[in-house]
Amino acid sequence: MSSKSLATPFIRHVTSRGYAQTAPAAKKEPKLQTSVLPNKTFVAAFNNGSPVTRVTIAFKAGSRYEPQTELGLAHVLRSAAGLSTKNSSAYIIRRQLNQIGASFTASGDREFVYYTVEATQDNLKTALEYLNKIVSNQEFRPWELTDNLPRLRYDIAALPPQVRAVDLLHKAAFRRGLGNSLFIAPKKIGKISSESLQHFASNNLVPNRCAITVYGESQDTACLLADSLQLSSLVQESKNDTTYYGGELRKEMGGDLAHVALALQGAPASIPQSLALAVAAKALGCGPVTKWGANNSPVAKAVGNIGPFAAAGFNVSYSDSGLFGVMLSVPKDEANAAVKAVSNLLKQPLNADAIKAGMNQLKLQVLAEAEDGTCMTESLAAQGLHNGTAKSPLDIVREIDQLSTNDVAQAMSNASRSKLSMGSAGNLVFVPFLDEL
């Protein structure tokens, strides 16, 4: 669809603006401010003048930090966000946030849990007050945890098979640590006690494992919030390295489709190779770029004309490892040929045109996510907890521009030397086993 900016003839602007006018002031690029406070809390602010401010408090409290005897703690912790604390009841928290038009979300991944509030500038002070109350001094009252069990069951029941496949992929690749599931096992629902949650929170929701990021306000706001948090005292961080093993896990669920996640060992988030692999993942393909359009990506060409299917490259980087691969959903009868084709593609070099397209697509994704304040604050928090510093979206785009085709090819070559891992869910009758690839 053509832009409306072309609807008015250019000559009309020339004839109607025949008088002198002061040139508009140059638009300043918003700056990212970062620092580490004396209590080891990382704070960052990206003040772009947005009328809606987003504030995220993140902790190193993801599923990789769960003890093997209490798997599912991180999922219950996320689900319990907003329940009563020592400072406020759950009813008061919900009512006050609703009164000021603010929204609160709790999310997480394998390494971090994020508590995020969104509010307009004039209501930010009240919103931050209740964000503090939600995060600080959580009590995990047993009767409230019992009332929350249906939410956990719904979370499990609503999981798409693609998410199950990726979860199984992590378990197969890492076994423990990063291999711990993001979701509690159905048989464990109701078995996590209030005392276990309290112990997990007191060991992980601490200042030296915390990052506070602000979108649309100054760094002073983040520093004041950090000072007001009532968290447990500092704890000594224990070494929690995860080993990549490689392997396979399958979950037969029936249906007409097979959902398969194939991956090689990726790179940690702290090294440049992780950015090169992110470009490679985009270069492999991420579906059609136009609605109902043809998919001309390398992964689509490798799979071939087999009827309806979906395939996309992915790259996830953690503090000490990562995964680089392809997520594939195909008709069950075509799974054998499709999975073998994708496994061969992962170990082959990509051409320069595909890599160039991957760079452009990754830059677009980085800049588009920067417009979503919540994505931005969570990304800054993750960078801070990984590296102790953070980069703005424009800095990341500049780093992508500096990558060469050889950098991406070398990163893929290094990944191809690792063992293959596979997680699959759905109708797996014709899905080959890992040793057949």
Short mmCIF file of C-alpha atoms in Angstrom, two decimals:
data_model
loop_
_atom_site.label_atom_id
_atom_site.label_comp_id
_atom_site.label_asym_id
_atom_site.label_seq_id
_atom_site.Cartn_x
_atom_site.Cartn_y
_atom_site.Cartn_z
CA MET A 1 0.00 0.00 0.00
CA SER A 2 1.41 3.40 -0.95
CA SER A 3 2.28 5.95 1.70
CA LYS A 4 -0.13 8.78 2.37
CA SER A 5 2.83 11.13 2.28
CA LEU A 6 2.69 10.81 -1.51
CA ALA A 7 -0.98 11.76 -1.74
CA THR A 8 -0.26 15.51 -1.96
CA PRO A 9 1.71 16.60 -5.04
CA PHE A 10 5.23 17.76 -4.22
CA ILE A 11 4.84 20.93 -6.32
CA ARG A 12 1.99 22.10 -4.06
CA HIS A 13 4.37 22.16 -1.09
CA VAL A 14 6.85 24.24 -3.07
CA THR A 15 4.30 26.89 -4.14
CA SER A 16 2.64 27.21 -0.74
CA ARG A 17 5.85 27.47 1.29
CA GLY A 18 7.50 30.37 -0.52
CA TYR A 19 8.57 32.17 2.66
CA ALA A 20 11.48 31.93 5.00
CA GLN A 21 11.24 29.52 7.90
CA THR A 22 13.63 28.51 10.59
CA ALA A 23 14.89 24.97 10.12
CA PRO A 24 13.59 22.55 12.74
CA ALA A 25 15.97 21.68 15.53
CA ALA A 26 17.89 18.48 15.05
CA LYS A 27 16.25 15.60 16.87
CA LYS A 28 18.47 14.30 19.63
CA GLU A 29 19.06 10.61 19.85
CA PRO A 30 17.86 9.37 23.27
CA LYS A 31 20.79 8.16 25.34
CA LEU A 32 21.03 4.99 27.34
CA GLN A 33 22.35 5.47 30.87
CA THR A 34 23.68 2.52 32.84
CA SER A 35 25.44 2.02 36.17
CA VAL A 36 26.02 -0.52 38.93
CA LEU A 37 25.05 0.63 42.44
CA PRO A 38 27.16 -0.08 45.54
CA ASN A 39 24.84 -2.98 46.45
CA LYS A 40 25.65 -4.58 43.03
CA THR A 41 22.22 -3.81 41.53
CA PHE A 42 22.39 -2.94 37.83
CA VAL A 43 20.29 0.07 36.77
CA ALA A 44 19.62 1.44 33.28
CA ALA A 45 17.36 4.09 31.79
CA PHE A 46 16.35 4.91 28.22
CA ASN A 47 14.58 8.26 28.36
CA ASN A 48 12.95 8.87 24.99
CA GLY A 49 10.14 11.10 26.25
CA SER A 50 7.47 8.41 25.98
CA PRO A 51 4.17 9.39 27.69
CA VAL A 52 3.95 5.82 29.05
CA THR A 53 6.76 4.68 31.32
CA ARG A 54 7.75 1.02 31.66
CA VAL A 55 9.82 -0.18 34.61
CA THR A 56 11.20 -3.70 34.93
CA ILE A 57 12.77 -5.34 37.96
CA ALA A 58 14.60 -8.51 36.95
CA PHE A 59 16.33 -11.18 39.03
CA LYS A 60 18.52 -14.18 38.34
CA ALA A 61 15.74 -16.51 39.42
CA GLY A 62 14.93 -18.50 36.30
CA SER A 63 14.36 -22.24 36.06
CA ARG A 64 18.09 -23.02 35.74
CA TYR A 65 18.54 -22.08 39.41
CA GLU A 66 15.90 -24.53 40.68
CA PRO A 67 17.15 -27.40 42.85
CA GLN A 68 16.58 -30.76 41.19
CA THR A 69 14.30 -31.82 44.05
CA GLU A 70 12.02 -28.78 43.59
CA LEU A 71 11.63 -28.39 39.82
CA GLY A 72 8.83 -25.97 38.93
CA LEU A 73 9.65 -23.34 41.58
CA ALA A 74 10.31 -20.61 38.99
CA HIS A 75 6.94 -21.19 37.30
CA VAL A 76 5.11 -21.00 40.64
CA LEU A 77 7.09 -17.86 41.55
CA ARG A 78 6.01 -16.14 38.31
CA SER A 79 2.43 -17.23 38.79
CA ALA A 80 2.37 -15.99 42.40
CA ALA A 81 3.37 -12.43 41.43
CA GLY A 82 0.73 -10.01 42.69
CA LEU A 83 -0.42 -12.15 45.61
CA SER A 84 -0.37 -10.72 49.13
CA THR A 85 2.89 -9.49 50.62
CA LYS A 86 3.81 -8.17 54.05
CA ASN A 87 3.04 -4.67 52.75
CA SER A 88 -0.28 -5.12 50.89
CA SER A 89 -2.98 -7.66 50.20
CA ALA A 90 -3.59 -8.98 46.69
CA TYR A 91 -6.93 -7.15 46.60
CA ILE A 92 -5.37 -3.76 47.42
CA ILE A 93 -2.62 -4.28 44.83
CA ARG A 94 -5.11 -5.09 42.07
CA ARG A 95 -7.48 -2.28 43.03
CA GLN A 96 -4.86 0.46 43.24
CA LEU A 97 -3.21 -0.47 39.96
CA ASN A 98 -6.62 -0.54 38.31
CA GLN A 99 -7.50 2.88 39.73
CA ILE A 100 -4.49 4.55 38.12
CA GLY A 101 -4.81 2.68 34.83
CA ALA A 102 -1.49 0.84 35.25
CA SER A 103 -0.74 -2.73 34.20
CA PHE A 104 1.55 -5.28 35.80
CA THR A 105 3.04 -8.43 34.27
CA ALA A 106 5.40 -11.12 35.46
CA SER A 107 7.32 -13.18 32.93
CA GLY A 108 10.47 -15.22 32.84
CA ASP A 109 12.89 -17.42 30.96
CA ARG A 110 15.48 -19.99 31.91
CA GLU A 111 17.74 -17.45 33.60
CA PHE A 112 15.65 -14.48 34.71
CA VAL A 113 12.27 -13.50 36.10
CA TYR A 114 10.89 -10.08 35.14
CA TYR A 115 8.39 -7.91 37.04
CA THR A 116 7.17 -5.06 34.82
CA VAL A 117 4.75 -2.20 35.39
CA GLU A 118 3.41 0.23 32.78
CA ALA A 119 1.90 3.59 33.77
CA THR A 120 1.45 7.12 32.51
CA GLN A 121 3.88 9.74 33.71
CA ASP A 122 1.44 11.38 36.13
CA ASN A 123 0.69 8.06 37.86
CA LEU A 124 4.22 6.66 37.83
CA LYS A 125 4.93 7.35 41.50
CA THR A 126 1.95 5.29 42.67
CA ALA A 127 2.70 2.52 40.17
CA LEU A 128 6.28 2.20 41.40
CA GLU A 129 5.08 2.13 45.00
CA TYR A 130 2.99 -0.95 44.25
CA LEU A 131 5.66 -2.56 42.08
CA ASN A 132 7.89 -2.29 45.14
CA LYS A 133 5.20 -3.90 47.28
CA ILE A 134 4.74 -6.75 44.81
CA VAL A 135 8.46 -7.58 44.66
CA SER A 136 9.43 -6.90 48.28
CA ASN A 137 8.62 -9.20 51.19
CA GLN A 138 6.52 -11.75 49.32
CA GLU A 139 4.78 -14.08 51.77
CA PHE A 140 3.39 -16.92 49.59
CA ARG A 141 0.45 -17.61 51.88
CA PRO A 142 -0.53 -21.31 51.57
CA TRP A 143 -4.25 -20.67 50.98
CA GLU A 144 -3.47 -18.18 48.19
CA LEU A 145 -1.10 -20.67 46.55
CA THR A 146 -3.89 -23.25 46.67
CA ASP A 147 -6.31 -20.81 45.04
CA ASN A 148 -3.67 -20.22 42.34
CA LEU A 149 -3.42 -23.88 41.26
CA PRO A 150 -6.03 -23.59 38.46
CA ARG A 151 -3.87 -20.92 36.82
CA LEU A 152 -0.90 -23.31 36.79
CA ARG A 153 -3.05 -26.06 35.27
CA TYR A 154 -4.27 -23.66 32.60
CA ASP A 155 -0.70 -22.60 31.79
CA ILE A 156 0.22 -26.23 31.16
CA ALA A 157 -2.93 -27.08 29.20
CA ALA A 158 -2.55 -24.04 26.92
CA LEU A 159 1.04 -24.80 25.87
CA PRO A 160 1.38 -25.01 22.07
CA PRO A 161 3.18 -28.15 20.83
CA GLN A 162 5.96 -25.98 19.37
CA VAL A 163 6.74 -24.67 22.88
CA ARG A 164 6.75 -28.24 24.21
CA ALA A 165 9.21 -29.23 21.48
CA VAL A 166 11.61 -26.39 22.35
CA ASP A 167 11.30 -27.22 26.05
CA LEU A 168 12.19 -30.84 25.33
CA LEU A 169 15.07 -29.65 23.15
CA HIS A 170 16.61 -27.82 26.13
CA LYS A 171 16.17 -30.85 28.36
CA ALA A 172 17.85 -33.08 25.79
CA ALA A 173 20.69 -30.63 25.16
CA PHE A 174 21.57 -29.63 28.73
CA ARG A 175 19.83 -32.21 31.01
CA ARG A 176 20.08 -30.03 34.14
CA GLY A 177 20.39 -26.29 34.74
CA LEU A 178 19.40 -24.78 31.40
CA GLY A 179 17.67 -28.09 30.74
CA ASN A 180 15.16 -27.48 33.53
CA SER A 181 11.68 -26.89 32.11
CA LEU A 182 10.12 -23.43 32.14
CA PHE A 183 6.92 -25.07 33.37
CA ILE A 184 6.00 -27.13 36.36
CA ALA A 185 5.23 -30.79 35.73
CA PRO A 186 1.51 -31.62 36.14
CA LYS A 187 2.30 -34.16 38.86
CA LYS A 188 4.13 -31.44 40.84
CA ILE A 189 1.22 -28.97 40.88
CA GLY A 190 0.20 -28.49 44.50
CA LYS A 191 3.41 -30.09 45.79
CA ILE A 192 5.50 -26.87 45.99
CA SER A 193 5.24 -25.61 49.57
CA SER A 194 5.19 -22.02 50.79
CA GLU A 195 8.43 -22.65 52.66
CA SER A 196 10.20 -23.86 49.50
CA LEU A 197 9.08 -20.77 47.60
CA GLN A 198 10.19 -18.49 50.43
CA HIS A 199 13.61 -20.14 50.54
CA PHE A 200 14.00 -19.88 46.73
CA ALA A 201 12.96 -16.21 46.75
CA SER A 202 15.20 -15.24 49.67
CA ASN A 203 18.22 -16.80 47.92
CA ASN A 204 17.57 -15.36 44.46
CA LEU A 205 15.58 -12.11 44.85
CA VAL A 206 18.55 -10.24 46.27
CA PRO A 207 20.29 -6.96 45.28
CA ASN A 208 23.41 -8.50 43.69
CA ARG A 209 21.20 -10.62 41.40
CA CYS A 210 18.91 -7.72 40.45
CA ALA A 211 18.57 -5.32 37.52
CA ILE A 212 16.19 -2.34 37.31
CA THR A 213 15.52 -0.78 33.92
CA VAL A 214 13.35 2.19 32.95
CA TYR A 215 11.90 3.18 29.57
CA GLY A 216 10.65 6.76 29.28
CA GLU A 217 12.18 8.17 32.48
CA SER A 218 15.58 9.14 33.87
CA GLN A 219 18.08 6.93 35.64
CA ASP A 220 17.28 8.68 38.93
CA THR A 221 13.93 6.88 38.92
CA ALA A 222 15.67 3.50 38.72
CA CYS A 223 18.13 4.43 41.48
CA LEU A 224 15.37 5.60 43.82
CA LEU A 225 13.43 2.39 43.22
CA ALA A 226 16.54 0.30 43.89
CA ASP A 227 17.08 2.08 47.21
CA SER A 228 13.48 1.53 48.30
CA LEU A 229 13.31 -2.23 47.59
CA GLN A 230 13.13 -4.37 50.71
CA LEU A 231 15.06 -7.44 49.62
CA SER A 232 16.97 -10.12 51.44
CA SER A 233 20.62 -9.45 52.21
CA LEU A 234 23.35 -10.17 49.66
CA VAL A 235 24.19 -13.81 49.05
CA GLN A 236 27.36 -15.32 47.66
CA GLU A 237 26.74 -16.39 44.06
CA SER A 238 27.50 -20.04 43.53
CA LYS A 239 28.89 -21.36 40.27
CA ASN A 240 26.09 -22.82 38.17
CA ASP A 241 27.68 -23.70 34.84
CA THR A 242 25.72 -25.90 32.47
CA THR A 243 27.27 -28.52 30.20
CA TYR A 244 26.02 -29.12 26.67
CA TYR A 245 25.52 -32.84 26.07
CA GLY A 246 23.30 -33.18 23.02
CA GLY A 247 20.55 -35.76 22.79
CA GLU A 248 16.91 -36.35 21.98
CA LEU A 249 13.54 -36.28 23.75
CA ARG A 250 10.14 -37.04 22.19
CA LYS A 251 6.54 -36.57 23.33
CA GLU A 252 3.86 -38.39 21.35
CA MET A 253 0.69 -36.29 21.30
CA GLY A 254 -1.12 -37.50 18.18
CA GLY A 255 -2.66 -35.19 15.62
CA ASP A 256 -1.82 -34.52 11.98
CA LEU A 257 1.42 -32.57 12.49
CA ALA A 258 4.89 -33.24 13.79
CA HIS A 259 6.67 -30.40 15.58
CA VAL A 260 10.45 -30.79 15.71
CA ALA A 261 13.12 -28.51 17.15
CA LEU A 262 16.66 -29.25 15.93
CA ALA A 263 19.67 -27.39 17.31
CA LEU A 264 23.43 -27.29 17.69
CA GLN A 265 25.33 -25.72 20.57
CA GLY A 266 25.25 -21.94 20.22
CA ALA A 267 27.33 -19.20 21.83
CA PRO A 268 27.07 -17.41 25.20
CA ALA A 269 25.46 -13.98 25.16
CA SER A 270 28.67 -12.26 26.23
CA ILE A 271 30.71 -13.00 23.07
CA PRO A 272 30.37 -11.54 19.54
CA GLN A 273 29.71 -14.98 18.07
CA SER A 274 26.19 -14.91 19.58
CA LEU A 275 25.29 -11.93 17.38
CA ALA A 276 26.69 -13.69 14.31
CA LEU A 277 24.54 -16.73 15.06
CA ALA A 278 21.50 -14.49 15.49
CA VAL A 279 22.15 -13.24 11.93
CA ALA A 280 22.54 -16.83 10.75
CA ALA A 281 19.22 -17.80 12.33
CA LYS A 282 17.48 -15.01 10.43
CA ALA A 283 19.33 -15.99 7.27
CA LEU A 284 18.01 -19.54 7.53
CA GLY A 285 14.50 -18.13 7.30
CA CYS A 286 11.59 -17.04 9.45
CA GLY A 287 8.59 -17.62 7.18
CA PRO A 288 7.11 -15.61 4.31
CA VAL A 289 7.72 -11.86 4.41
CA THR A 290 4.37 -11.09 2.75
CA LYS A 291 0.92 -12.38 3.67
CA TRP A 292 0.10 -15.55 1.70
CA GLY A 293 3.44 -15.09 -0.07
CA ALA A 294 5.95 -17.75 -1.03
CA ASN A 295 8.71 -18.68 1.39
CA ASN A 296 12.02 -18.44 -0.47
CA SER A 297 14.31 -18.86 2.52
CA PRO A 298 17.10 -21.49 2.60
CA VAL A 299 15.21 -23.65 5.09
CA ALA A 300 12.05 -23.58 2.94
CA LYS A 301 14.04 -24.56 -0.14
CA ALA A 302 15.68 -27.40 1.79
CA VAL A 303 12.34 -28.79 2.96
CA GLY A 304 10.91 -28.54 -0.56
CA ASN A 305 7.35 -28.73 -1.80
CA ILE A 306 5.66 -30.98 0.74
CA GLY A 307 2.42 -29.12 1.31
CA PRO A 308 1.65 -26.82 4.25
CA PHE A 309 4.54 -26.47 6.66
CA ALA A 310 6.22 -23.88 8.87
CA ALA A 311 9.95 -23.54 9.51
CA ALA A 312 12.04 -20.84 11.16
CA GLY A 313 15.60 -20.50 12.37
CA PHE A 314 16.26 -19.50 15.98
CA ASN A 315 19.15 -18.60 18.22
CA VAL A 316 19.02 -18.33 22.01
CA SER A 317 22.05 -17.23 24.02
CA TYR A 318 22.47 -17.67 27.76
CA SER A 319 25.23 -16.61 30.14
CA ASP A 320 27.39 -19.68 29.47
CA SER A 321 25.95 -21.46 26.42
CA GLY A 322 23.25 -21.28 23.77
CA LEU A 323 21.28 -23.09 21.07
CA PHE A 324 21.24 -22.43 17.33
CA GLY A 325 18.77 -24.31 15.17
CA VAL A 326 15.45 -24.59 13.38
CA MET A 327 11.86 -25.08 14.55
CA LEU A 328 9.85 -27.18 12.09
CA SER A 329 6.13 -28.05 11.89
CA VAL A 330 5.22 -30.43 9.06
CA PRO A 331 2.52 -32.95 8.12
CA LYS A 332 3.27 -36.22 9.87
CA ASP A 333 3.71 -38.16 6.61
CA GLU A 334 6.43 -35.76 5.40
CA ALA A 335 8.35 -35.55 8.66
CA ASN A 336 11.09 -38.02 7.75
CA ALA A 337 12.35 -36.20 4.66
CA ALA A 338 11.83 -32.72 6.12
CA VAL A 339 13.74 -33.36 9.35
CA LYS A 340 16.65 -34.95 7.49
CA ALA A 341 16.81 -32.00 5.08
CA VAL A 342 16.89 -29.47 7.94
CA SER A 343 19.58 -31.37 9.85
CA ASN A 344 21.78 -31.33 6.73
CA LEU A 345 21.14 -27.61 6.21
CA LEU A 346 22.31 -26.73 9.73
CA LYS A 347 25.80 -28.01 8.95
CA GLN A 348 26.14 -26.34 5.56
CA PRO A 349 27.41 -22.78 4.89
CA LEU A 350 24.95 -20.12 3.74
CA ASN A 351 25.52 -17.93 0.70
CA ALA A 352 26.31 -14.22 0.97
CA ASP A 353 22.87 -13.10 -0.22
CA ALA A 354 21.11 -15.08 2.51
CA ILE A 355 23.45 -13.67 5.16
CA LYS A 356 22.86 -10.11 3.93
CA ALA A 357 19.10 -10.67 4.11
CA GLY A 358 19.55 -12.10 7.63
CA MET A 359 21.40 -8.96 8.75
CA ASN A 360 18.63 -6.70 7.47
CA GLN A 361 15.91 -8.80 9.09
CA LEU A 362 17.74 -8.86 12.44
CA LYS A 363 18.21 -5.08 12.37
CA LEU A 364 14.51 -4.64 11.70
CA GLN A 365 13.63 -6.93 14.61
CA VAL A 366 15.96 -5.11 17.02
CA LEU A 367 14.58 -1.69 16.11
CA ALA A 368 10.96 -2.87 16.07
CA GLU A 369 11.29 -4.41 19.54
CA ALA A 370 12.81 -1.15 20.78
CA GLU A 371 9.48 0.53 20.08
CA ASP A 372 7.82 -1.89 22.50
CA GLY A 373 8.82 -0.51 25.88
CA THR A 374 8.33 -3.80 27.72
CA CYS A 375 10.59 -5.70 25.31
CA MET A 376 13.13 -2.93 25.65
CA THR A 377 13.27 -2.93 29.44
CA GLU A 378 13.48 -6.73 29.63
CA SER A 379 16.24 -6.77 27.03
CA LEU A 380 18.25 -4.13 28.90
CA ALA A 381 17.81 -6.03 32.16
CA ALA A 382 19.01 -9.29 30.58
CA GLN A 383 22.07 -7.55 29.11
CA GLY A 384 22.88 -6.00 32.48
CA LEU A 385 22.63 -9.30 34.34
CA HIS A 386 24.68 -11.06 31.65
CA ASN A 387 27.45 -8.51 31.16
CA GLY A 388 27.12 -5.78 33.81
CA THR A 389 26.39 -3.27 31.04
CA ALA A 390 23.87 -2.76 28.24
CA LYS A 391 23.76 -1.46 24.67
CA SER A 392 21.10 0.64 23.00
CA PRO A 393 19.25 -0.72 19.94
CA LEU A 394 21.22 1.60 17.65
CA ASP A 395 24.50 0.32 19.12
CA ILE A 396 23.40 -3.25 18.41
CA VAL A 397 22.44 -2.31 14.84
CA ARG A 398 25.90 -0.78 14.35
CA GLU A 399 27.50 -4.00 15.56
CA ILE A 400 25.39 -5.99 13.10
CA ASP A 401 26.59 -3.70 10.29
CA GLN A 402 30.20 -4.41 11.29
CA LEU A 403 29.76 -8.18 10.92
CA SER A 404 31.16 -9.69 7.76
CA THR A 405 29.96 -12.70 5.81
CA ASN A 406 33.04 -14.56 7.05
CA ASP A 407 32.14 -13.81 10.69
CA VAL A 408 28.72 -15.44 10.25
CA ALA A 409 30.15 -18.37 8.28
CA GLN A 410 32.80 -18.96 10.95
CA ALA A 411 30.19 -18.89 13.73
CA MET A 412 28.09 -21.47 11.88
CA SER A 413 31.17 -23.60 11.28
CA ASN A 414 32.02 -23.58 15.00
CA ALA A 415 28.43 -24.53 15.88
CA SER A 416 28.38 -27.37 13.34
CA ARG A 417 31.18 -29.15 15.22
CA SER A 418 28.88 -29.83 18.19
CA LYS A 419 26.47 -32.71 18.60
CA LEU A 420 22.94 -32.32 17.31
CA SER A 421 20.02 -32.08 19.77
CA MET A 422 16.35 -32.68 19.03
CA GLY A 423 13.05 -32.19 20.82
CA SER A 424 9.80 -33.27 19.19
CA ALA A 425 6.09 -33.28 19.99
CA GLY A 426 2.94 -34.24 18.07
CA ASN A 427 2.48 -37.22 15.77
CA LEU A 428 5.97 -38.70 15.67
CA VAL A 429 5.34 -41.91 13.72
CA PHE A 430 7.54 -40.83 10.81
CA VAL A 431 9.95 -38.53 12.67
CA PRO A 432 13.46 -40.04 12.42
CA PHE A 433 15.48 -40.65 15.55
CA LEU A 434 18.58 -38.62 16.20
CA ASP A 435 21.01 -41.40 15.29
CA GLU A 436 19.32 -41.68 11.88
CA LEU A 437 20.19 -38.11 10.92
#
